[in-house]
Tab-separated table of C-alpha atoms in Angstrom:
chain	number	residue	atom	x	y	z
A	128	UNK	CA	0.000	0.000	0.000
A	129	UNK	CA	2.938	2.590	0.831
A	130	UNK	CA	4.547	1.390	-2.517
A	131	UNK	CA	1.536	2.496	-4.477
A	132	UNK	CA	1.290	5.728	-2.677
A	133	UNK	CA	4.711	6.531	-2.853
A	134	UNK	CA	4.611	5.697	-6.667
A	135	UNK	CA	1.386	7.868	-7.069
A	136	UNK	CA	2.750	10.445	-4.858
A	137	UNK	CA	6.239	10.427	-7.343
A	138	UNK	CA	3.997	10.442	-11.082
A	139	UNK	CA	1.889	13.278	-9.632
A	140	UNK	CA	5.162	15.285	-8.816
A	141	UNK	CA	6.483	14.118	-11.999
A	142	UNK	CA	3.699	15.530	-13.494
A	143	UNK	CA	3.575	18.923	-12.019
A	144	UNK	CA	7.356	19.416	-12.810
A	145	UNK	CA	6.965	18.668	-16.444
A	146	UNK	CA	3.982	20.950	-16.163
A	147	UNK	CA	5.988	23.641	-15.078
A	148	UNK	CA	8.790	23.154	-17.659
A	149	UNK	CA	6.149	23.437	-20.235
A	150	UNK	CA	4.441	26.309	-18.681
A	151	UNK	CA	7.733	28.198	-18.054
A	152	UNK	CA	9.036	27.526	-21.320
A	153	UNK	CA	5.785	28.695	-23.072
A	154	UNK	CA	5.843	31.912	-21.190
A	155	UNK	CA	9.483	32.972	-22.424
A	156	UNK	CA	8.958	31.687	-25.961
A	157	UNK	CA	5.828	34.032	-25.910
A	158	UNK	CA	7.648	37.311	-24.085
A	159	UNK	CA	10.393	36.469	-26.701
A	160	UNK	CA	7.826	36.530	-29.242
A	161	UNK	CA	7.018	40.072	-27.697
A	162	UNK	CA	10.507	41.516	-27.770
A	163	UNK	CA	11.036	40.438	-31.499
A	164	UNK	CA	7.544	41.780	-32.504
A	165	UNK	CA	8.541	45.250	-30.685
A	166	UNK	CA	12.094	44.923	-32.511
A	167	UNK	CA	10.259	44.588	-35.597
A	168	UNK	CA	8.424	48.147	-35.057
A	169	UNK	CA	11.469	49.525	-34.510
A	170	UNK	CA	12.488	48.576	-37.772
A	171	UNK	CA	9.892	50.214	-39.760
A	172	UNK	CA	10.375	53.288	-37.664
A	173	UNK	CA	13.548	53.296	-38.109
A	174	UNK	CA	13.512	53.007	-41.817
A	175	UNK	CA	11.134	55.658	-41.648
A	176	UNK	CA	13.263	58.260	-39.958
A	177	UNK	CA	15.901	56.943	-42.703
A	178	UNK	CA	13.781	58.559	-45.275
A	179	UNK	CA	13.043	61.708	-43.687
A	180	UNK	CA	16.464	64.013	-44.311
A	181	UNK	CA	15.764	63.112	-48.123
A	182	UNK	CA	12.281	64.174	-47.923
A	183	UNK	CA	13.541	67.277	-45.588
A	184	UNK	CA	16.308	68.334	-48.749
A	185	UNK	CA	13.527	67.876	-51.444
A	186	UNK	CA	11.148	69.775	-50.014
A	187	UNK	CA	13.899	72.086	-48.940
A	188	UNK	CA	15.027	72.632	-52.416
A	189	UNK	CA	11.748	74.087	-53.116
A	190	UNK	CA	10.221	75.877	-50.174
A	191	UNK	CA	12.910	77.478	-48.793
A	192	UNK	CA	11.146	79.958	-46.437
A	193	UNK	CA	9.112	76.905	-44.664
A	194	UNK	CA	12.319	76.151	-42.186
A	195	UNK	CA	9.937	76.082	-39.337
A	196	UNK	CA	8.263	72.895	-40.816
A	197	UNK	CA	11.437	70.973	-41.898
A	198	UNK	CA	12.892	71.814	-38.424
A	199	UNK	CA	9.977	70.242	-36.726
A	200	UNK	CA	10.236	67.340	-38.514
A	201	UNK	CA	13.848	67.052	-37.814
A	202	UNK	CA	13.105	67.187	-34.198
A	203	UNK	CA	10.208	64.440	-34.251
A	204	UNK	CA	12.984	62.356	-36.275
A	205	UNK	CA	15.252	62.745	-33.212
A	206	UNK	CA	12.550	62.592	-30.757
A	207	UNK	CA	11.573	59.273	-32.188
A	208	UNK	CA	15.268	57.962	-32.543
A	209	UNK	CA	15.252	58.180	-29.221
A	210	UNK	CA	12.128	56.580	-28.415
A	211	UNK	CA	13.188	53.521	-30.014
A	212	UNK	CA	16.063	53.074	-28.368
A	213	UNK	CA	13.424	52.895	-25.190
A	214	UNK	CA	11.879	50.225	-23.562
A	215	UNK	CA	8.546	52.325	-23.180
A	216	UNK	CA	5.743	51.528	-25.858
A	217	UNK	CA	3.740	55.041	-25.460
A	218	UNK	CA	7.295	57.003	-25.503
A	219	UNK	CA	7.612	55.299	-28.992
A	220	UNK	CA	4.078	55.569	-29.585
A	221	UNK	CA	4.055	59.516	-28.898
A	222	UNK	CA	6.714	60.161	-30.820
A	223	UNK	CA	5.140	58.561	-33.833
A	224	UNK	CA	2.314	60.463	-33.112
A	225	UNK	CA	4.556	63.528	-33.165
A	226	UNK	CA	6.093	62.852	-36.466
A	227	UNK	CA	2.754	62.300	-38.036
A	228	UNK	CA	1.886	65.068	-37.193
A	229	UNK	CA	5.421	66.892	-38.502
A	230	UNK	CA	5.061	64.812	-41.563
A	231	UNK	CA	1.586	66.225	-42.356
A	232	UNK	CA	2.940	69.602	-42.440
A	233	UNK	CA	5.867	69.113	-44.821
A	234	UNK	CA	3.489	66.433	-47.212
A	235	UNK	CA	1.050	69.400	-47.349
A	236	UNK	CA	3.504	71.650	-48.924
A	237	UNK	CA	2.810	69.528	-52.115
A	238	UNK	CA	-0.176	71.213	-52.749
A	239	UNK	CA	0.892	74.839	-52.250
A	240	UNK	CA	3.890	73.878	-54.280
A	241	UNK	CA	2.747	72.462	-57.191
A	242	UNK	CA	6.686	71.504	-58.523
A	243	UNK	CA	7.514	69.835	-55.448
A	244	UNK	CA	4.409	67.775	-56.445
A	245	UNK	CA	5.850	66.855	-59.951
A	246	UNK	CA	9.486	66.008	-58.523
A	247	UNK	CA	10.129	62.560	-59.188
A	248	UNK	CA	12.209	62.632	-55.765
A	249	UNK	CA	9.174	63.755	-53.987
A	250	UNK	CA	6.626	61.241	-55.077
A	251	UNK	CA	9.316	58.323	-54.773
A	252	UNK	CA	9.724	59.411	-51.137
A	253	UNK	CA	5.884	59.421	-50.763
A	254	UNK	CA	5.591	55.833	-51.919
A	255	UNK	CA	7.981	55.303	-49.656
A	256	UNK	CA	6.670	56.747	-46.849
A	257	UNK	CA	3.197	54.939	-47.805
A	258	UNK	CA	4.861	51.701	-47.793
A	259	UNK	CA	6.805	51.861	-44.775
A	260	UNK	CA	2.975	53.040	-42.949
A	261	UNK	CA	1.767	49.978	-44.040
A	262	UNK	CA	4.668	47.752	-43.110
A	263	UNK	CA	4.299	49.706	-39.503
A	264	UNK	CA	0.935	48.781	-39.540
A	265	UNK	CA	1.798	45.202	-40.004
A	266	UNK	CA	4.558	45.181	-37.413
A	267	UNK	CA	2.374	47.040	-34.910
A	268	UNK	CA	-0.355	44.576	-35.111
A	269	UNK	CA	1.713	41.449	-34.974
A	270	UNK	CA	3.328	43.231	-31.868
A	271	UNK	CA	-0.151	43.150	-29.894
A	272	UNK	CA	-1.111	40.154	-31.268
A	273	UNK	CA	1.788	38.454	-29.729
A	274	UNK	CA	1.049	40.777	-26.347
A	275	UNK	CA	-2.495	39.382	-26.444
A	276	UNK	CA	-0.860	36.047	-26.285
A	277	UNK	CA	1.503	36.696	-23.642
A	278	UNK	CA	-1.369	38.278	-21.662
A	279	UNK	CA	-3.357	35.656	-21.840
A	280	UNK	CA	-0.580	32.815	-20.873
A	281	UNK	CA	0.775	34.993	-17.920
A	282	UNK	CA	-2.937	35.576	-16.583
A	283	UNK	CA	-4.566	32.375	-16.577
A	284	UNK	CA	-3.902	29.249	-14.603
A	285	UNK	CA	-1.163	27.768	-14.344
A	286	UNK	CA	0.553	30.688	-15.865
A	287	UNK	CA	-0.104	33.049	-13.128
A	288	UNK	CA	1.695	30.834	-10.297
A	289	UNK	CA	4.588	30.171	-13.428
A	290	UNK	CA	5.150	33.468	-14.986
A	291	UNK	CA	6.355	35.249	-11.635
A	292	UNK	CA	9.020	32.504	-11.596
A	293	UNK	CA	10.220	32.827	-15.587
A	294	UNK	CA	10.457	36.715	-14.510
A	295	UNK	CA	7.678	37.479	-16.977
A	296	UNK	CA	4.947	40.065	-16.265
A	297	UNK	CA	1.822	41.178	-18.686
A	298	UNK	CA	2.918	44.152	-21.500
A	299	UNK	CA	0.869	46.768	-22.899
A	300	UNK	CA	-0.502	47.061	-26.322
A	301	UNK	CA	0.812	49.474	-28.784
A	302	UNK	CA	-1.466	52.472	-29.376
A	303	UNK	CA	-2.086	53.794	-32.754
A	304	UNK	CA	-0.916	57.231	-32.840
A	305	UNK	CA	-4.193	59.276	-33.570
């Protein structure tokens, strides 16, 4: 009778310990998952930032007296070269939000321009620009899907009692910039 117990006792503990291997392991793959979705925003905003001193000098080369719109988009570039270098997701998300909003300003000179509208340099940089949006809307939305995963591991059972143990906690979604 002691034998059995013991043996029942010893496949239950067996049991929970492979259960926490799995759990544990799960949990890391899925905040790993979370830093390499992140990594992959940074990407796209960094390739974005790549492409504004080109769309600064082409613009430049045409509006000359609109300095105080090319020098706050060089600011939101910095700003947001910054940001990325952050672990904070609404200090990147802010300073997105601030270069939209710089961006705006020098993508509306096209119209008052009409030239800078029929530079080959300046449409090229546009498509650019598009693309990279989309790509960043890509990255940003695998980011929270994998943060919706991780969420969900690190708050249900077991992973609640597992996660404080693999040093994992829940992350916050990435907000759009508005």
């Amino acid at each position: 009778m002691v034998t059995v117990l013991l043996v029942v006792v010893l496949a239950l503990a067996v049991l929970v310990l492979f259960g926490f291997v799995a759990g544990y392991n799960k949990i890391r793959a899925a905040d790993i998952t979370v830093s390499e979705a992140l990594s992959g925003i940074d990407v796209e905003l960094t390739r974005r930032a790549a492409l504004i001193p080109a769309l600064v000098h082409t613009v430049q080369s045409f509006a000359t007296h609109e300095q105080a719109i090319l020098d706050r988009v060089s600011s939101a570039k910095a700003a947001l070269a910054s940001a990325t270098g952050g672990t904070s997701v609404a200090q990147r998300s802010a300073a997105e939000q601030n270069l939209d909003n710089a961006l705006a300003g020098v993508l509306a000179l096209g119209s008052s321009y009409p030239q800078l509208n029929s530079s080959n340099n300046f449409l090229d940089l546009q498509k650019n620009l598009a693309d990279t949006e989309n790509n960043l809307a890509f990255a940003r939305q695998y980011y929270n899907d994998a943060v919706a995963t991780l969420n969900r591991l690190v708050g249900t059972i077991p992973g609640m009692y597992v996660a404080p143990l693999a040093g994992v906690s829940e992350r916050e979604y990435y907000r759009t910039p508005k």
